[in-house]
Structures are given as C-alpha cells and as structure tokens.
mmCIF file of C-alpha atoms in Angstrom:
data_model
loop_
_atom_site.group_PDB
_atom_site.id
_atom_site.type_symbol
_atom_site.label_atom_id
_atom_site.label_comp_id
_atom_site.label_asym_id
_atom_site.label_seq_id
_atom_site.Cartn_x
_atom_site.Cartn_y
_atom_site.Cartn_z
ATOM 1 C CA UNK A 13 -46.648 -26.089 -62.787
ATOM 2 C CA UNK A 14 -50.227 -25.583 -61.620
ATOM 3 C CA UNK A 15 -53.102 -26.865 -63.783
ATOM 4 C CA UNK A 16 -53.945 -24.435 -66.587
ATOM 5 C CA UNK A 17 -57.633 -24.594 -65.675
ATOM 6 C CA UNK A 18 -56.965 -23.078 -62.240
ATOM 7 C CA UNK A 19 -56.956 -19.306 -62.678
ATOM 8 C CA UNK A 20 -54.880 -17.017 -60.459
ATOM 9 C CA UNK A 21 -56.395 -14.157 -58.460
ATOM 10 C CA UNK A 22 -55.403 -11.714 -61.217
ATOM 11 C CA UNK A 23 -57.913 -13.369 -63.593
ATOM 12 C CA UNK A 24 -60.800 -11.385 -62.077
ATOM 13 C CA UNK A 25 -62.332 -9.489 -65.051
ATOM 14 C CA UNK A 26 -62.805 -6.266 -63.068
ATOM 15 C CA UNK A 27 -59.051 -5.699 -62.650
ATOM 16 C CA UNK A 28 -58.066 -4.230 -66.054
ATOM 17 C CA UNK A 29 -60.812 -1.610 -65.753
ATOM 18 C CA UNK A 30 -60.069 -0.947 -62.093
ATOM 19 C CA UNK A 31 -56.310 -0.538 -62.582
ATOM 20 C CA UNK A 32 -56.828 1.608 -65.675
ATOM 21 C CA UNK A 33 -59.234 3.912 -63.839
ATOM 22 C CA UNK A 34 -56.997 4.291 -60.782
ATOM 23 C CA UNK A 35 -53.920 5.315 -62.737
ATOM 24 C CA UNK A 36 -55.456 7.232 -65.628
ATOM 25 C CA UNK A 37 -54.829 4.480 -68.178
ATOM 26 C CA UNK A 38 -57.146 2.535 -70.511
ATOM 27 C CA UNK A 39 -58.324 -1.061 -70.343
ATOM 28 C CA UNK A 40 -57.510 -2.916 -73.555
ATOM 29 C CA UNK A 41 -58.983 -6.122 -74.985
ATOM 30 C CA UNK A 42 -57.067 -7.861 -77.821
ATOM 31 C CA UNK A 43 -58.902 -8.755 -81.044
ATOM 32 C CA UNK A 44 -61.001 -11.901 -80.586
ATOM 33 C CA UNK A 45 -59.291 -13.697 -83.468
ATOM 34 C CA UNK A 46 -56.000 -13.748 -81.520
ATOM 35 C CA UNK A 47 -57.676 -15.800 -78.780
ATOM 36 C CA UNK A 48 -55.478 -14.337 -76.058
ATOM 37 C CA UNK A 49 -56.881 -15.243 -72.620
ATOM 38 C CA UNK A 50 -55.698 -12.051 -70.951
ATOM 39 C CA UNK A 51 -56.934 -8.598 -70.120
ATOM 40 C CA UNK A 52 -54.472 -5.790 -70.831
ATOM 41 C CA UNK A 53 -53.994 -2.191 -69.758
ATOM 42 C CA UNK A 54 -52.772 0.517 -72.132
ATOM 43 C CA UNK A 55 -50.497 2.776 -70.083
ATOM 44 C CA UNK A 56 -49.687 5.053 -73.006
ATOM 45 C CA UNK A 57 -46.106 3.794 -72.984
ATOM 46 C CA UNK A 58 -47.012 0.150 -73.565
ATOM 47 C CA UNK A 59 -49.831 -2.358 -73.422
ATOM 48 C CA UNK A 60 -49.175 -4.565 -70.378
ATOM 49 C CA UNK A 61 -50.909 -7.782 -69.325
ATOM 50 C CA UNK A 62 -51.890 -6.458 -65.884
ATOM 51 C CA UNK A 63 -49.720 -3.940 -64.033
ATOM 52 C CA UNK A 64 -49.115 -4.503 -60.301
ATOM 53 C CA UNK A 65 -50.204 -8.156 -60.212
ATOM 54 C CA UNK A 66 -48.201 -11.377 -60.046
ATOM 55 C CA UNK A 67 -49.441 -12.966 -63.248
ATOM 56 C CA UNK A 68 -51.086 -12.104 -66.509
ATOM 57 C CA UNK A 69 -54.858 -12.272 -66.091
ATOM 58 C CA UNK A 70 -55.512 -15.768 -67.397
ATOM 59 C CA UNK A 71 -54.297 -19.386 -67.377
ATOM 60 C CA UNK A 72 -50.731 -19.853 -66.217
ATOM 61 C CA UNK A 73 -49.017 -21.029 -69.385
ATOM 62 C CA UNK A 74 -45.419 -20.589 -70.608
ATOM 63 C CA UNK A 75 -44.565 -17.644 -72.842
ATOM 64 C CA UNK A 76 -43.563 -19.977 -75.670
ATOM 65 C CA UNK A 77 -47.167 -21.121 -76.161
ATOM 66 C CA UNK A 78 -48.324 -17.544 -76.790
ATOM 67 C CA UNK A 79 -45.261 -15.976 -78.416
ATOM 68 C CA UNK A 80 -46.664 -15.884 -81.971
ATOM 69 C CA UNK A 81 -50.000 -14.411 -80.890
ATOM 70 C CA UNK A 82 -48.289 -11.782 -78.750
ATOM 71 C CA UNK A 83 -46.018 -10.850 -81.629
ATOM 72 C CA UNK A 84 -49.128 -10.439 -83.802
ATOM 73 C CA UNK A 85 -50.692 -8.248 -81.115
ATOM 74 C CA UNK A 86 -47.622 -6.003 -81.012
ATOM 75 C CA UNK A 87 -47.660 -5.627 -84.797
ATOM 76 C CA UNK A 88 -51.387 -4.822 -84.673
ATOM 77 C CA UNK A 89 -50.885 -2.157 -81.991
ATOM 78 C CA UNK A 90 -47.596 -0.752 -83.279
ATOM 79 C CA UNK A 91 -46.803 -0.178 -79.622
ATOM 80 C CA UNK A 92 -44.645 -2.153 -77.143
ATOM 81 C CA UNK A 93 -46.364 -5.073 -75.461
ATOM 82 C CA UNK A 94 -45.336 -6.220 -72.002
ATOM 83 C CA UNK A 95 -46.504 -9.131 -69.919
ATOM 84 C CA UNK A 96 -45.595 -11.336 -66.979
ATOM 85 C CA UNK A 97 -45.871 -15.061 -67.690
ATOM 86 C CA UNK A 98 -44.569 -18.425 -66.620
ATOM 87 C CA UNK A 99 -40.970 -19.077 -67.631
ATOM 88 C CA UNK A 100 -41.668 -22.807 -67.680
ATOM 89 C CA UNK A 101 -39.825 -25.184 -65.380
ATOM 90 C CA UNK A 102 -36.493 -23.362 -65.498
ATOM 91 C CA UNK A 103 -35.283 -20.451 -63.414
ATOM 92 C CA UNK A 104 -32.755 -19.433 -66.085
ATOM 93 C CA UNK A 105 -34.899 -16.686 -67.605
ATOM 94 C CA UNK A 106 -37.017 -15.956 -64.527
ATOM 95 C CA UNK A 107 -36.838 -12.607 -62.767
ATOM 96 C CA UNK A 108 -39.240 -13.697 -60.020
ATOM 97 C CA UNK A 109 -40.591 -16.865 -58.480
ATOM 98 C CA UNK A 110 -44.077 -17.387 -57.090
ATOM 99 C CA UNK A 111 -44.230 -19.858 -54.191
ATOM 100 C CA UNK A 112 -47.362 -22.002 -54.240
ATOM 101 C CA UNK A 113 -48.727 -24.252 -51.512
ATOM 102 C CA UNK A 114 -51.289 -26.917 -52.376
ATOM 103 C CA UNK A 115 -53.947 -26.812 -49.691
ATOM 104 C CA UNK A 116 -54.986 -30.167 -48.296
ATOM 105 C CA UNK A 117 -57.384 -30.243 -45.366
ATOM 106 C CA UNK A 118 -55.412 -33.015 -43.701
ATOM 107 C CA UNK A 119 -51.799 -32.222 -44.651
ATOM 108 C CA UNK A 120 -51.963 -28.469 -43.991
ATOM 109 C CA UNK A 121 -53.268 -28.647 -40.390
ATOM 110 C CA UNK A 122 -50.630 -31.305 -39.712
ATOM 111 C CA UNK A 123 -47.941 -28.948 -41.055
ATOM 112 C CA UNK A 124 -49.213 -26.111 -38.869
ATOM 113 C CA UNK A 125 -49.490 -28.224 -35.716
ATOM 114 C CA UNK A 126 -46.154 -30.075 -35.728
ATOM 115 C CA UNK A 127 -42.495 -29.370 -36.480
ATOM 116 C CA UNK A 128 -40.398 -26.194 -36.543
ATOM 117 C CA UNK A 129 -43.087 -24.126 -38.276
ATOM 118 C CA UNK A 130 -45.621 -24.992 -35.604
ATOM 119 C CA UNK A 131 -43.138 -24.160 -32.826
ATOM 120 C CA UNK A 132 -42.564 -20.678 -34.233
ATOM 121 C CA UNK A 133 -46.280 -20.116 -34.769
ATOM 122 C CA UNK A 134 -46.957 -21.090 -31.147
ATOM 123 C CA UNK A 135 -44.056 -18.902 -29.991
ATOM 124 C CA UNK A 136 -45.540 -15.891 -31.781
ATOM 125 C CA UNK A 137 -48.864 -16.349 -30.018
ATOM 126 C CA UNK A 138 -47.330 -17.119 -26.619
ATOM 127 C CA UNK A 139 -45.297 -13.898 -26.854
ATOM 128 C CA UNK A 140 -48.436 -11.855 -27.398
ATOM 129 C CA UNK A 141 -48.881 -11.641 -31.190
ATOM 130 C CA UNK A 142 -52.498 -11.702 -32.319
ATOM 131 C CA UNK A 143 -53.823 -11.830 -35.894
ATOM 132 C CA UNK A 144 -57.281 -10.744 -36.922
ATOM 133 C CA UNK A 145 -59.112 -10.356 -40.205
ATOM 134 C CA UNK A 146 -60.329 -6.814 -40.883
ATOM 135 C CA UNK A 147 -62.169 -4.831 -43.538
ATOM 136 C CA UNK A 148 -61.556 -1.334 -44.860
ATOM 137 C CA UNK A 149 -61.162 -0.035 -41.310
ATOM 138 C CA UNK A 150 -57.791 -1.808 -41.140
ATOM 139 C CA UNK A 151 -56.343 -0.211 -44.276
ATOM 140 C CA UNK A 152 -54.613 2.673 -42.480
ATOM 141 C CA UNK A 153 -52.733 0.260 -40.211
ATOM 142 C CA UNK A 154 -51.806 -1.848 -43.240
ATOM 143 C CA UNK A 155 -50.623 1.187 -45.204
ATOM 144 C CA UNK A 156 -48.403 2.456 -42.400
ATOM 145 C CA UNK A 157 -46.375 -0.753 -42.081
ATOM 146 C CA UNK A 158 -46.462 -1.527 -45.827
ATOM 147 C CA UNK A 159 -45.139 1.943 -46.715
ATOM 148 C CA UNK A 160 -42.389 1.766 -44.091
ATOM 149 C CA UNK A 161 -41.233 -1.723 -45.084
ATOM 150 C CA UNK A 162 -41.105 -0.939 -48.804
ATOM 151 C CA UNK A 163 -39.070 2.164 -48.124
ATOM 152 C CA UNK A 164 -36.596 0.065 -46.127
ATOM 153 C CA UNK A 165 -36.242 -2.055 -49.270
ATOM 154 C CA UNK A 166 -35.732 1.003 -51.473
ATOM 155 C CA UNK A 167 -39.092 0.695 -53.206
ATOM 156 C CA UNK A 168 -42.164 2.899 -53.530
ATOM 157 C CA UNK A 169 -45.569 1.891 -52.218
ATOM 158 C CA UNK A 170 -48.855 1.803 -54.063
ATOM 159 C CA UNK A 171 -51.401 4.359 -52.792
ATOM 160 C CA UNK A 172 -54.157 3.807 -50.253
ATOM 161 C CA UNK A 173 -56.790 4.351 -52.956
ATOM 162 C CA UNK A 174 -55.453 1.288 -54.820
ATOM 163 C CA UNK A 175 -56.150 -1.023 -51.886
ATOM 164 C CA UNK A 176 -59.404 0.693 -50.985
ATOM 165 C CA UNK A 177 -60.644 0.194 -54.562
ATOM 166 C CA UNK A 178 -59.670 -3.492 -54.420
ATOM 167 C CA UNK A 179 -61.480 -3.892 -51.113
ATOM 168 C CA UNK A 180 -64.622 -2.334 -52.561
ATOM 169 C CA UNK A 181 -64.605 -3.645 -56.156
ATOM 170 C CA UNK A 182 -62.901 -7.052 -56.154
ATOM 171 C CA UNK A 183 -65.376 -9.058 -54.035
ATOM 172 C CA UNK A 184 -67.974 -10.739 -56.246
ATOM 173 C CA UNK A 185 -70.331 -13.507 -55.086
ATOM 174 C CA UNK A 186 -71.140 -14.651 -58.619
ATOM 175 C CA UNK A 187 -67.453 -15.067 -59.459
ATOM 176 C CA UNK A 188 -66.612 -16.452 -55.990
ATOM 177 C CA UNK A 189 -64.028 -13.711 -55.435
ATOM 178 C CA UNK A 190 -63.027 -11.841 -52.302
ATOM 179 C CA UNK A 191 -60.506 -9.421 -50.777
ATOM 180 C CA UNK A 192 -59.088 -10.030 -47.318
ATOM 181 C CA UNK A 193 -56.956 -7.994 -44.911
ATOM 182 C CA UNK A 194 -55.063 -9.542 -41.986
ATOM 183 C CA UNK A 195 -53.533 -7.402 -39.227
ATOM 184 C CA UNK A 196 -50.985 -8.705 -36.689
ATOM 185 C CA UNK A 197 -50.702 -6.788 -33.416
ATOM 186 C CA UNK A 198 -48.351 -6.861 -30.451
ATOM 187 C CA UNK A 199 -49.203 -4.883 -27.319
ATOM 188 C CA UNK A 200 -51.839 -3.034 -29.317
ATOM 189 C CA UNK A 201 -49.420 -1.983 -32.062
ATOM 190 C CA UNK A 202 -49.568 -3.178 -35.670
ATOM 191 C CA UNK A 203 -46.458 -5.304 -36.335
ATOM 192 C CA UNK A 204 -47.536 -6.954 -39.566
ATOM 193 C CA UNK A 205 -50.216 -6.864 -42.219
ATOM 194 C CA UNK A 206 -51.194 -8.651 -45.415
ATOM 195 C CA UNK A 207 -53.664 -7.867 -48.186
ATOM 196 C CA UNK A 208 -54.909 -10.946 -50.043
ATOM 197 C CA UNK A 209 -57.202 -11.745 -52.940
ATOM 198 C CA UNK A 210 -59.150 -14.942 -53.576
ATOM 199 C CA UNK A 211 -60.544 -15.984 -56.946
ATOM 200 C CA UNK A 212 -62.346 -19.305 -56.759
ATOM 201 C CA UNK A 213 -59.863 -21.865 -55.473
ATOM 202 C CA UNK A 214 -56.836 -19.555 -55.697
ATOM 203 C CA UNK A 215 -55.843 -17.531 -52.606
ATOM 204 C CA UNK A 216 -53.155 -14.921 -53.329
ATOM 205 C CA UNK A 217 -51.033 -13.192 -50.692
ATOM 206 C CA UNK A 218 -50.507 -10.071 -52.775
ATOM 207 C CA UNK A 219 -48.988 -7.499 -50.393
ATOM 208 C CA UNK A 220 -47.268 -8.394 -47.129
ATOM 209 C CA UNK A 221 -45.165 -6.465 -44.612
ATOM 210 C CA UNK A 222 -43.889 -6.985 -41.069
ATOM 211 C CA UNK A 223 -41.913 -4.991 -38.528
ATOM 212 C CA UNK A 224 -38.393 -6.402 -38.948
ATOM 213 C CA UNK A 225 -37.122 -4.745 -35.754
ATOM 214 C CA UNK A 226 -38.566 -7.594 -33.637
ATOM 215 C CA UNK A 227 -37.673 -10.902 -35.318
ATOM 216 C CA UNK A 228 -38.136 -12.861 -32.083
ATOM 217 C CA UNK A 229 -41.889 -12.299 -32.322
ATOM 218 C CA UNK A 230 -42.149 -14.524 -35.449
ATOM 219 C CA UNK A 231 -44.854 -12.249 -36.858
ATOM 220 C CA UNK A 232 -44.573 -13.566 -40.422
ATOM 221 C CA UNK A 233 -45.221 -17.113 -39.187
ATOM 222 C CA UNK A 234 -48.342 -16.067 -37.286
ATOM 223 C CA UNK A 235 -49.653 -14.098 -40.267
ATOM 224 C CA UNK A 236 -49.210 -16.890 -42.793
ATOM 225 C CA UNK A 237 -50.686 -19.410 -40.372
ATOM 226 C CA UNK A 238 -53.857 -17.310 -40.043
ATOM 227 C CA UNK A 239 -54.049 -16.698 -43.793
ATOM 228 C CA UNK A 240 -53.596 -20.361 -44.706
ATOM 229 C CA UNK A 241 -56.330 -21.349 -42.255
ATOM 230 C CA UNK A 242 -58.672 -18.731 -43.714
ATOM 231 C CA UNK A 243 -57.773 -19.852 -47.242
ATOM 232 C CA UNK A 244 -58.697 -23.429 -46.298
ATOM 233 C CA UNK A 245 -61.947 -22.241 -44.729
ATOM 234 C CA UNK A 246 -62.816 -20.359 -47.915
ATOM 235 C CA UNK A 247 -62.489 -23.510 -50.028
ATOM 236 C CA UNK A 248 -59.231 -22.543 -51.756
ATOM 237 C CA UNK A 249 -56.954 -25.325 -52.978
ATOM 238 C CA UNK A 250 -53.925 -23.140 -53.768
ATOM 239 C CA UNK A 251 -52.268 -20.661 -51.412
ATOM 240 C CA UNK A 252 -49.878 -18.314 -53.209
ATOM 241 C CA UNK A 253 -47.191 -16.691 -51.067
ATOM 242 C CA UNK A 254 -46.662 -14.155 -53.863
ATOM 243 C CA UNK A 255 -43.544 -13.109 -55.742
ATOM 244 C CA UNK A 256 -39.954 -12.992 -54.532
ATOM 245 C CA UNK A 257 -36.494 -13.111 -56.078
ATOM 246 C CA UNK A 258 -35.264 -16.674 -56.737
ATOM 247 C CA UNK A 259 -32.846 -17.787 -54.021
ATOM 248 C CA UNK A 260 -33.489 -14.766 -51.792
ATOM 249 C CA UNK A 261 -34.049 -14.995 -48.060
ATOM 250 C CA UNK A 262 -37.768 -14.358 -48.564
ATOM 251 C CA UNK A 263 -37.924 -17.168 -51.129
ATOM 252 C CA UNK A 264 -36.155 -19.575 -48.757
ATOM 253 C CA UNK A 265 -38.591 -18.639 -45.971
ATOM 254 C CA UNK A 266 -41.520 -19.556 -48.209
ATOM 255 C CA UNK A 267 -39.920 -22.897 -49.076
ATOM 256 C CA UNK A 268 -40.079 -23.829 -45.369
ATOM 257 C CA UNK A 269 -43.832 -24.230 -45.832
ATOM 258 C CA UNK A 270 -43.452 -26.968 -48.443
ATOM 259 C CA UNK A 271 -44.137 -24.797 -51.471
ATOM 260 C CA UNK A 272 -43.525 -25.474 -55.143
ATOM 261 C CA UNK A 273 -41.956 -22.868 -57.418
ATOM 262 C CA UNK A 274 -43.634 -21.191 -60.371
ATOM 263 C CA UNK A 275 -40.977 -19.209 -62.201
ATOM 264 C CA UNK A 276 -42.202 -15.933 -63.675
ATOM 265 C CA UNK A 277 -40.465 -13.774 -66.262
ATOM 266 C CA UNK A 278 -41.379 -10.376 -67.611
ATOM 267 C CA UNK A 279 -41.380 -10.238 -71.413
ATOM 268 C CA UNK A 280 -41.311 -7.175 -73.650
ATOM 269 C CA UNK A 281 -41.997 -7.051 -77.398
ATOM 270 C CA UNK A 282 -39.748 -5.593 -78.668
ATOM 271 C CA UNK A 283 -37.161 -6.196 -75.911
ATOM 272 C CA UNK A 284 -36.553 -3.173 -73.687
ATOM 273 C CA UNK A 285 -33.156 -1.534 -73.958
ATOM 274 C CA UNK A 286 -33.355 -0.128 -70.442
ATOM 275 C CA UNK A 287 -35.391 -1.198 -67.427
ATOM 276 C CA UNK A 288 -34.951 0.735 -64.177
ATOM 277 C CA UNK A 289 -35.771 -2.432 -62.238
ATOM 278 C CA UNK A 290 -32.406 -3.813 -63.358
ATOM 279 C CA UNK A 291 -30.412 -1.156 -61.486
ATOM 280 C CA UNK A 292 -30.298 -2.182 -57.802
ATOM 281 C CA UNK A 293 -28.132 0.815 -56.914
ATOM 282 C CA UNK A 294 -31.211 3.006 -57.449
ATOM 283 C CA UNK A 295 -32.969 1.154 -54.636
ATOM 284 C CA UNK A 296 -29.964 1.704 -52.390
ATOM 285 C CA UNK A 297 -30.149 5.440 -53.038
ATOM 286 C CA UNK A 298 -33.915 5.667 -52.528
ATOM 287 C CA UNK A 299 -33.890 3.855 -49.176
ATOM 288 C CA UNK A 300 -31.475 6.479 -47.834
ATOM 289 C CA UNK A 301 -33.909 9.289 -48.593
ATOM 290 C CA UNK A 302 -35.927 10.048 -45.406
ATOM 291 C CA UNK A 303 -39.445 8.671 -45.751
ATOM 292 C CA UNK A 304 -41.180 12.051 -45.213
ATOM 293 C CA UNK A 305 -39.204 13.421 -48.192
ATOM 294 C CA UNK A 306 -39.831 10.330 -50.327
ATOM 295 C CA UNK A 307 -43.549 10.087 -49.560
ATOM 296 C CA UNK A 308 -44.767 12.782 -52.029
ATOM 297 C CA UNK A 309 -43.035 10.953 -54.908
ATOM 298 C CA UNK A 310 -43.800 7.337 -53.972
ATOM 299 C CA UNK A 311 -47.202 7.035 -55.620
ATOM 300 C CA UNK A 312 -46.019 8.317 -58.997
ATOM 301 C CA UNK A 313 -42.913 6.096 -58.910
ATOM 302 C CA UNK A 314 -44.991 3.063 -57.956
ATOM 303 C CA UNK A 315 -47.404 3.798 -60.802
ATOM 304 C CA UNK A 316 -44.712 2.981 -63.354
ATOM 305 C CA UNK A 317 -42.668 0.388 -61.459
ATOM 306 C CA UNK A 318 -45.013 -2.538 -61.960
#
C-alpha cells in the first residue's frame, strides 16, 4: 500500500464542488467531530465520497479504519452513504484494482530504454506514432476516441463539459496541481488519448482510450511512455495507471510496467440490494446499440454510473 501521507489526485479540494455543480448535485462536508478526511457529494440518492474518481478524496486507508465513523455519518444523514476505498492487501472483496508505479529517476528511464517494453515503444515511434501534450484544443480529439472506445466496451462516456471543467478548474499553482492531455496520432489521425491529473507527487491517468483496430502500432505503449516521462519531469513520485478489473487483460498489461496493486472496493451503508454495475449482460446489450442512437442517452447514464 502507498504511504497514507501521499494523497491521490482526487484529494484536490475543488473536486466535490466541481462535480456537484456539473451534475446538479450538492457538495457535502461531514461534521468536523467525525474527523473524516474526505469530501463528499450528495447526489440526492446517496452521499458518495467522490463520484467518477478512482479513490475517495483523502488518504488511502482501508475501509476498516473508518467503518465506525462512516456508520455514524450514515446515521446522522439518514441517507445511504457510498464510498470507494482501499480493500487492504487482499483482492477478495475488491471490485477494482489500481496499478501504481513508483517513479524513480534512474529505474524508470532504464525500464523505458531496455527490454520488451522499450522495443514496443520504439516500434510505435518507428511506425509513425507521435504523442504530444495538448490543452483544451485537444479535447474534441480526446472525446471522439474516448466515446467510441467506451461504447465498444458497453459503457457510457462522461460529457465534454466534465473534462473541459477539469482542464479549467483543476490546475492550481498553490496546491501544485495540474491537468494534462496527451494525444497520440498516426498519419495525422488521433489513435489514442489520455486525460491525466496531477496533485503534488501523485500523477493519475484518469481516462485513457486507444484505437484497438491497429494493435501493431503499440499506441498504448507510446502513450504511457510519454505520460511517465512527463510525470517524472513534473516531480511526481507515483504514476497511477488508473482502475481496471483484477486479472483482466488491461490489468495484466499494466503489470508489465512493474506496477504494484492497490485493491479498491466500493462500499455502501446500508449495503445495496441491487447495483446495475453487477449485471454485465447490460453492457453487452448497450454495445450493440449503434453509437448515434446511444449518444443522446450516454451523458445521463454516465452521470449515475460512477
């Protein structure tokens, strides 16, 4: 587990207010006497630690250390409380795993210059893949490939205004926080994109998508290579590859980079009887709906599927 003193990108204090404003919710701050280190959002249905982000907005600690305080919060609110927290060192109760790479200025360049990873990174560049960092002007290219890839997975994408608001509101010199967009191109066409957030020494790859129709281009390798180098240049000591399902192909890809696993579980007080995320057949149905027909509904679905 990462040191508790190192805060993830979701710890930025602007996020509860920003997320609440974007989706018509309310930012919520627990009573001071509970000493909960997290910002919450009241969605009307529940009070959740921070919708749409990998972790609760505070130190990464196991649920067991906060269980009593969270139970007290739920009794105070008389409303369901939901949060995403570390499941400890076991994957038994984890629904997701976050892959973390410790950044070392000597070990990381060595990893990127030698071995099978380096060969695929070089192959991507030799075959014409370029990666550049962009600002808000790159959001449309990012959205196009992000929307298409999520639909292929049977999921709904967050709206453009979500990422535009992050690009405008998240950067903060006093807090040493920034938002970063990387675009990968091949023959002038966008073939991959990633939207990342940095908070102090934590660099988070939050949203990532590539064109899977051309695996021989090794776009994902080129993107992560560029992002890791920029994370190092920014002074970050942790590079988070973001969430994936334990044991999935995406998770195994991340392990190639020498990552460690932080198991994350979503907790609900009281426990939910039904959670649409637990019905994979719904994703199989949604991916068969043509994207132009799905597009008008995606933003509202994504609002609640956090």
